[in-house]
Coordinates of C-alpha atoms and ligand atoms in Angstrom, one line a residue:
M1 CA 0.3 -0.1 -0.2
T2 CA 1.3 3.2 -0.6
R3 CA 0.8 6.5 1.2
K4 CA 0.6 9.6 0.2
I5 CA 2.1 12.5 1.9
L6 CA 1.0 15.8 1.0
T7 CA 3.7 18.8 1.6
V8 CA 3.1 22.5 2.8
V9 CA 6.0 24.7 1.4
G10 CA 5.9 28.1 0.6
A11 CA 9.2 29.9 2.2
R12 CA 13.0 29.4 0.5
P13 CA 14.1 27.7 4.0
Q14 CA 11.1 25.2 2.9
F15 CA 12.4 24.9 -0.5
I16 CA 15.9 23.6 0.8
K17 CA 14.8 21.1 3.7
A18 CA 11.9 20.1 1.6
A19 CA 14.1 19.6 -1.8
A20 CA 16.4 16.9 0.7
V21 CA 12.8 15.2 1.6
S22 CA 11.5 15.3 -1.4
R23 CA 14.9 13.3 -2.7
A24 CA 14.1 10.9 0.0
I25 CA 10.6 10.3 -0.2
R26 CA 11.8 10.0 -3.9
E27 CA 14.4 7.1 -2.7
T28 CA 11.7 4.9 -0.3
D29 CA 8.8 2.5 -2.2
G30 CA 5.7 3.4 -0.9
L31 CA 5.5 6.9 -1.2
D32 CA 4.2 9.0 -3.0
E33 CA 4.1 13.2 -2.8
V34 CA 1.8 15.9 -3.3
M35 CA 2.7 19.3 -3.0
I36 CA 1.2 22.4 -2.3
H37 CA 2.8 25.8 -2.8
T38 CA 1.3 28.6 -0.4
G39 CA 3.3 32.1 -2.6
Q40 CA 5.1 32.9 0.6
H41 CA 7.7 33.5 -1.1
F42 CA 7.0 33.7 -5.2
D43 CA 9.7 36.1 -6.2
A44 CA 12.2 34.2 -9.3
D45 CA 15.1 34.4 -7.2
M46 CA 13.3 33.5 -3.8
S47 CA 11.7 30.6 -5.3
D48 CA 12.4 29.4 -8.9
V49 CA 15.6 28.7 -8.4
F50 CA 15.6 26.6 -5.7
F51 CA 12.9 24.5 -7.9
D52 CA 15.7 24.4 -10.7
E53 CA 18.8 23.5 -8.9
L54 CA 17.7 21.2 -6.2
D55 CA 15.4 19.2 -8.2
I56 CA 12.5 19.8 -7.1
P57 CA 9.2 18.2 -8.8
P58 CA 7.0 21.3 -9.2
P59 CA 4.2 21.4 -6.6
A60 CA 1.0 19.6 -8.0
Y61 CA -1.0 23.2 -6.4
R62 CA 0.5 27.4 -6.6
L63 CA -2.2 29.1 -4.8
D64 CA -0.5 31.9 -4.8
I65 CA -0.9 34.0 -1.4
H66 CA 1.9 36.5 -0.3
G67 CA 1.9 40.0 1.3
G68 CA -0.7 41.2 3.8
G69 CA -0.3 41.3 7.7
H70 CA -0.3 37.6 9.7
G71 CA -3.2 36.6 9.7
D72 CA -5.1 38.1 6.5
M73 CA -1.4 35.9 5.0
T74 CA -2.9 32.8 7.3
G75 CA -6.0 33.0 7.0
R76 CA -6.1 32.9 2.9
M77 CA -4.5 29.9 2.8
L78 CA -6.0 27.3 5.5
S79 CA -8.6 28.5 3.7
A80 CA -6.9 27.3 0.5
I81 CA -5.0 24.7 1.9
E82 CA -7.6 22.9 3.0
P83 CA -10.4 22.0 0.4
V84 CA -6.5 20.5 -1.2
L85 CA -6.7 18.3 1.8
L86 CA -9.3 17.5 1.5
S87 CA -9.6 16.3 -2.5
E88 CA -5.9 14.6 -2.0
K89 CA -7.2 13.2 0.9
P90 CA -3.6 11.7 2.1
D91 CA -1.8 9.9 4.7
W92 CA 0.1 13.0 6.5
V93 CA 0.9 16.3 6.1
V94 CA 4.1 17.1 6.6
V95 CA 5.8 21.3 7.6
Y96 CA 8.6 22.7 7.9
G97 CA 9.9 25.2 10.5
D98 CA 7.7 28.2 11.3
T99 CA 6.7 30.3 8.9
N100 CA 2.8 31.4 8.5
S101 CA 2.9 28.2 5.7
T102 CA 4.3 26.2 8.1
L103 CA 1.2 27.2 10.8
A104 CA -1.8 27.4 7.7
G105 CA -0.6 24.0 6.5
S106 CA -0.7 22.6 10.1
L107 CA -4.3 23.6 11.0
A108 CA -5.6 22.5 7.9
A109 CA -5.0 19.3 8.4
A110 CA -5.8 19.1 12.6
K111 CA -8.8 20.7 11.9
L112 CA -9.6 17.5 9.6
H113 CA -8.4 14.8 12.1
I114 CA -5.0 14.1 9.2
P115 CA -1.9 14.0 10.7
I116 CA 1.0 15.7 10.5
A117 CA 4.5 15.4 10.3
H118 CA 6.6 18.6 11.0
V119 CA 10.2 18.8 10.8
E120 CA 12.8 20.8 12.0
A121 CA 10.4 20.3 15.7
G122 CA 11.2 22.0 19.2
L123 CA 13.6 24.5 18.2
R124 CA 12.9 27.5 20.2
S125 CA 14.0 30.8 20.8
F126 CA 11.6 31.7 24.0
N127 CA 10.8 35.3 22.6
R128 CA 6.8 35.1 21.5
R129 CA 7.4 38.6 19.5
M130 CA 8.5 36.2 16.8
P131 CA 7.0 35.9 14.3
E132 CA 8.2 32.6 13.5
E133 CA 8.3 31.4 17.5
I134 CA 4.1 31.1 17.6
N135 CA 4.1 29.1 14.0
R136 CA 6.5 26.9 15.6
V137 CA 5.5 26.0 18.6
L138 CA 1.4 26.3 17.6
T139 CA 2.4 23.2 15.0
D140 CA 4.5 21.2 17.6
H141 CA 1.5 21.1 19.4
V142 CA -0.7 19.1 16.8
A143 CA 1.6 17.7 15.4
A144 CA 2.3 13.8 15.3
L145 CA 5.5 12.9 14.2
Q146 CA 8.2 15.9 15.8
F147 CA 10.9 15.5 13.6
C148 CA 14.0 17.2 15.4
P149 CA 17.0 18.4 14.4
T150 CA 18.6 18.6 17.8
A151 CA 19.0 17.2 21.2
Q152 CA 18.2 20.6 22.6
A153 CA 15.1 20.8 20.7
V154 CA 13.9 17.6 22.0
E155 CA 14.3 18.6 25.3
N156 CA 11.8 22.0 24.6
L157 CA 9.6 19.4 23.8
E158 CA 9.8 17.6 26.4
A159 CA 9.5 21.1 28.7
E160 CA 6.2 21.5 26.7
G161 CA 5.2 17.9 27.4
I162 CA 5.3 16.5 24.5
R163 CA 7.2 13.6 24.1
T164 CA 5.7 11.2 22.2
G165 CA 6.4 10.7 18.0
V166 CA 8.8 12.2 19.2
H167 CA 12.1 11.3 17.0
H168 CA 15.9 13.5 17.0
V169 CA 16.6 12.5 13.2
G170 CA 19.5 15.4 12.6
D171 CA 19.5 18.2 11.0
V172 CA 17.8 18.1 7.1
M173 CA 19.9 21.5 6.5
Y174 CA 23.3 19.4 6.5
D175 CA 21.6 17.3 3.7
A176 CA 21.4 20.5 1.9
T177 CA 24.6 21.7 2.6
M178 CA 26.3 18.5 1.3
F179 CA 24.4 18.1 -1.6
A180 CA 24.7 21.7 -3.0
A181 CA 28.6 20.9 -1.9
K182 CA 28.4 18.5 -4.5
R183 CA 26.4 20.8 -7.0
A184 CA 28.5 23.6 -6.4
K185 CA 31.3 22.7 -7.6
D186 CA 31.2 22.4 -10.8
R187 CA 27.8 24.5 -11.3
S188 CA 28.7 28.1 -9.7
T189 CA 31.0 30.7 -10.4
I190 CA 30.3 34.0 -7.5
I191 CA 33.7 33.4 -6.7
A192 CA 35.4 34.5 -9.8
D193 CA 32.0 36.5 -11.4
M194 CA 31.8 38.6 -8.3
S195 CA 36.2 39.2 -8.1
L196 CA 36.5 38.1 -4.2
A197 CA 39.3 36.5 -2.8
P198 CA 38.7 33.2 -0.9
K199 CA 38.7 33.3 2.5
H200 CA 39.0 37.7 3.0
Y201 CA 35.8 38.4 2.5
A202 CA 33.0 37.8 4.7
L203 CA 28.8 36.8 3.6
A204 CA 25.9 38.8 5.3
T205 CA 22.4 38.1 5.4
V206 CA 19.4 39.9 7.3
H207 CA 15.9 39.7 7.2
R208 CA 14.1 38.6 10.6
A209 CA 11.7 40.9 11.2
E210 CA 13.5 42.2 14.9
N211 CA 15.6 43.2 11.9
T212 CA 14.0 45.2 9.2
D213 CA 10.2 46.8 10.6
D214 CA 12.1 49.5 13.1
P215 CA 14.4 52.4 11.6
A216 CA 16.1 52.2 14.7
A217 CA 17.5 48.3 14.4
L218 CA 18.3 48.3 10.9
R219 CA 20.4 51.1 11.5
A220 CA 21.9 49.4 14.1
V221 CA 22.7 46.5 12.2
I222 CA 23.9 48.2 9.2
D223 CA 26.1 50.4 10.9
Y224 CA 27.7 47.3 12.4
L225 CA 28.6 45.6 9.6
N226 CA 29.6 48.6 8.2
N227 CA 32.3 48.8 10.8
E228 CA 33.2 45.2 10.8
A229 CA 33.1 45.6 6.5
K230 CA 37.3 47.5 7.4
K231 CA 38.2 44.1 8.2
F232 CA 37.0 42.8 4.8
P233 CA 34.3 43.1 2.3
I234 CA 30.8 42.0 3.5
V235 CA 28.9 40.5 0.7
L236 CA 24.9 40.7 1.2
P237 CA 22.6 38.7 -0.7
L238 CA 19.6 41.2 0.1
H239 CA 16.6 40.1 1.2
P240 CA 13.1 42.0 -0.7
R241 CA 12.3 42.6 3.0
T242 CA 15.2 44.7 3.8
R243 CA 16.0 46.3 0.3
H244 CA 12.2 48.0 0.9
A245 CA 13.3 48.9 4.8
A246 CA 16.4 50.8 3.9
E247 CA 14.2 52.2 0.6
K248 CA 12.2 53.2 3.2
F249 CA 14.0 54.3 6.1
G250 CA 16.7 56.7 3.5
I251 CA 19.2 53.6 5.4
Q252 CA 23.2 53.6 2.5
L253 CA 24.0 50.2 2.0
D254 CA 26.7 51.3 0.0
R255 CA 30.0 50.0 2.4
L256 CA 28.9 47.0 1.9
R257 CA 28.7 44.5 -1.4
V258 CA 24.8 44.2 -1.9
I259 CA 23.5 41.6 -4.2
G260 CA 19.9 40.2 -5.5
P261 CA 19.4 37.5 -3.3
V262 CA 21.1 34.6 -4.9
G263 CA 20.3 30.5 -5.2
Y264 CA 20.9 27.8 -3.0
L265 CA 24.8 26.7 -5.4
D266 CA 26.2 30.0 -5.5
M267 CA 25.0 30.8 -1.4
A268 CA 26.8 27.4 -0.3
T269 CA 30.3 28.5 -2.6
L270 CA 30.2 32.2 -1.1
L271 CA 29.6 30.4 2.2
G272 CA 32.5 27.9 2.0
G273 CA 34.8 30.7 0.8
A274 CA 33.9 33.0 3.5
A275 CA 35.8 33.7 6.5
A276 CA 32.9 35.1 8.5
V277 CA 29.5 35.2 7.9
Y278 CA 26.6 38.0 9.9
T279 CA 23.1 36.5 9.8
D280 CA 19.7 36.7 11.2
S281 CA 19.0 33.9 9.3
G282 CA 18.4 30.5 11.4
G283 CA 19.8 28.3 8.5
L284 CA 22.6 30.5 8.2
Q285 CA 24.2 29.7 11.2
K286 CA 23.9 26.1 10.7
E287 CA 25.5 26.9 7.2
A288 CA 28.3 28.3 8.6
Y289 CA 29.7 25.4 10.5
F290 CA 28.9 22.8 8.3
H291 CA 31.0 24.8 6.0
R292 CA 33.2 25.5 9.2
V293 CA 33.1 29.3 9.4
P294 CA 32.4 31.4 12.3
C295 CA 29.1 33.2 12.0
T296 CA 28.1 36.2 14.4
T297 CA 24.2 36.2 14.7
L298 CA 22.6 39.3 14.7
R299 CA 19.7 38.9 17.2
D300 CA 19.4 39.0 20.5
E301 CA 19.4 35.0 20.7
T302 CA 19.2 31.9 19.2
E303 CA 17.5 28.6 19.2
W304 CA 20.8 26.8 18.1
V305 CA 22.4 27.0 20.9
E306 CA 24.6 24.5 20.4
T307 CA 26.2 27.0 18.3
V308 CA 27.4 29.0 20.6
T309 CA 28.2 26.6 23.2
H310 CA 30.8 24.9 20.4
G311 CA 32.7 27.6 20.0
W312 CA 31.6 28.8 16.0
N313 CA 28.0 31.2 16.5
R314 CA 27.7 33.8 19.0
L315 CA 25.8 37.1 19.7
W316 CA 26.6 40.2 18.2
K317 CA 25.4 41.8 21.6
G318 CA 26.9 38.8 23.8
A319 CA 30.1 36.7 24.6
D320 CA 33.3 36.4 22.6
F321 CA 33.6 32.3 20.8
A322 CA 33.4 29.8 23.6
A323 CA 36.2 27.8 22.6
R324 CA 35.9 25.6 19.7
R325 CA 34.6 21.9 19.9
E326 CA 33.1 19.3 16.5
I327 CA 29.2 19.8 16.8
G328 CA 27.8 16.2 17.2
E329 CA 23.9 16.1 16.4
Y330 CA 22.9 17.4 13.4
G331 CA 23.5 13.6 12.7
D332 CA 25.6 12.3 8.8
G333 CA 23.3 13.3 6.2
R334 CA 20.7 11.0 5.6
A335 CA 18.3 12.8 8.4
A336 CA 15.7 12.9 5.0
H337 CA 16.2 9.1 4.8
K338 CA 15.5 8.9 8.1
I339 CA 11.7 11.0 8.3
A340 CA 10.7 9.5 4.7
E341 CA 11.3 5.5 6.5
I342 CA 9.9 6.6 9.9
V343 CA 6.9 8.1 7.9
K344 CA 6.6 5.0 6.6
A345 CA 6.2 3.2 9.4
A346 CA 4.3 5.2 11.1
Ligands
LIG401 N1 19.6 31.7 1.6 C1 20.0 32.0 0.3 N2 20.0 32.4 -0.7 C2 20.2 34.0 -0.1 C3 20.1 33.9 1.3 C4 20.2 32.6 2.3 O1 19.7 30.4 -0.9 O2 20.6 34.9 -0.7 C5 19.8 30.3 2.1 C6 20.6 30.0 3.2 O3 21.4 29.3 2.8 C7 19.4 29.4 4.4 C8 18.8 29.6 4.2 O4 18.7 30.2 2.6 O5 19.5 27.6 3.4 C9 18.6 30.4 4.9 O6 16.5 30.8 5.3 P1 16.2 32.0 5.5 O7 17.5 32.9 5.5 O8 16.0 32.6 4.5 O9 15.4 32.3 6.8 P2 15.6 31.7 7.8 O10 16.6 30.8 8.3 O11 15.9 32.5 8.9 O12 14.4 30.6 8.3

């Protein structure tokens, strides 16, 4: 009997994670996948490029929902996902991470009594002002299977009373990094195209609402990066949200090497050659470690606490780097296959 998995994605980090799991699903007998793309991220360089580069089959459903407030966007997604679930009748709904698409997919499935598997479960910033924190807490509480990337994530769930269906499988982002590193070798030319000298530049990304919604906060981050740019050139692939915010607030970015958002293979190449990373992204903090590049996180807290305790990451306003140790808990690059096997057996 074949099990039908319905995957809900919508934002950049979800395409990257789903690419790894989708590949594992295709390599596992007895599983079939149908994908919904909510449209939360829709620009070619925030969406299509990941489908092309990472061999994700075209989604069966494109809902084209983006913009508006959080409630408006999530509500529209919820009512658009429900009829798809009713007609597809999947055995499982698989959601990723912590975006509005994650929450909408989870709520739609929970109300129809379709079991949910949450990939990247159990992460907590303990900052409820982050929209992502609300999305991940609620999703974890309606999911039947919790795929945790770290031991800390398992502990976080336990502290909230979630003890069944919890699996520490490792981090699918590590699977994605290994895939991209191989593929980028002969497909990405960004280092030469930008005339960068390996290990003599840094890579930065900024897009969290806490850094972009408030002019003083964004100015503080850009001032910090401008100052760091005295040490080495800083390449900043700019998220559309940050570009709009900088334009709106009249914040100049001319001391940084600003480019548009890049595809995952260029990102892997840029990371591989970087001397340092500055970011408020969740994914990038770990990818920096996967490439053994020190990271400074442009936030007041992080969900990926082991990157800090093991000396690969620090908070920009916090203590210096701790002594460096390897991090064992992200797995062996087979997290996605473990997920596919567990869903199949569940
Ligand atoms: N990323 C990318 N191109 C870019 C910026 C980021 O491919 O121009 C990748 C990055 O390597 C990471 C993922 O997008 O894997 C992170 O997504 P984002 O920062 O949007 O979300 P978060 O990880 O904070 O949820």
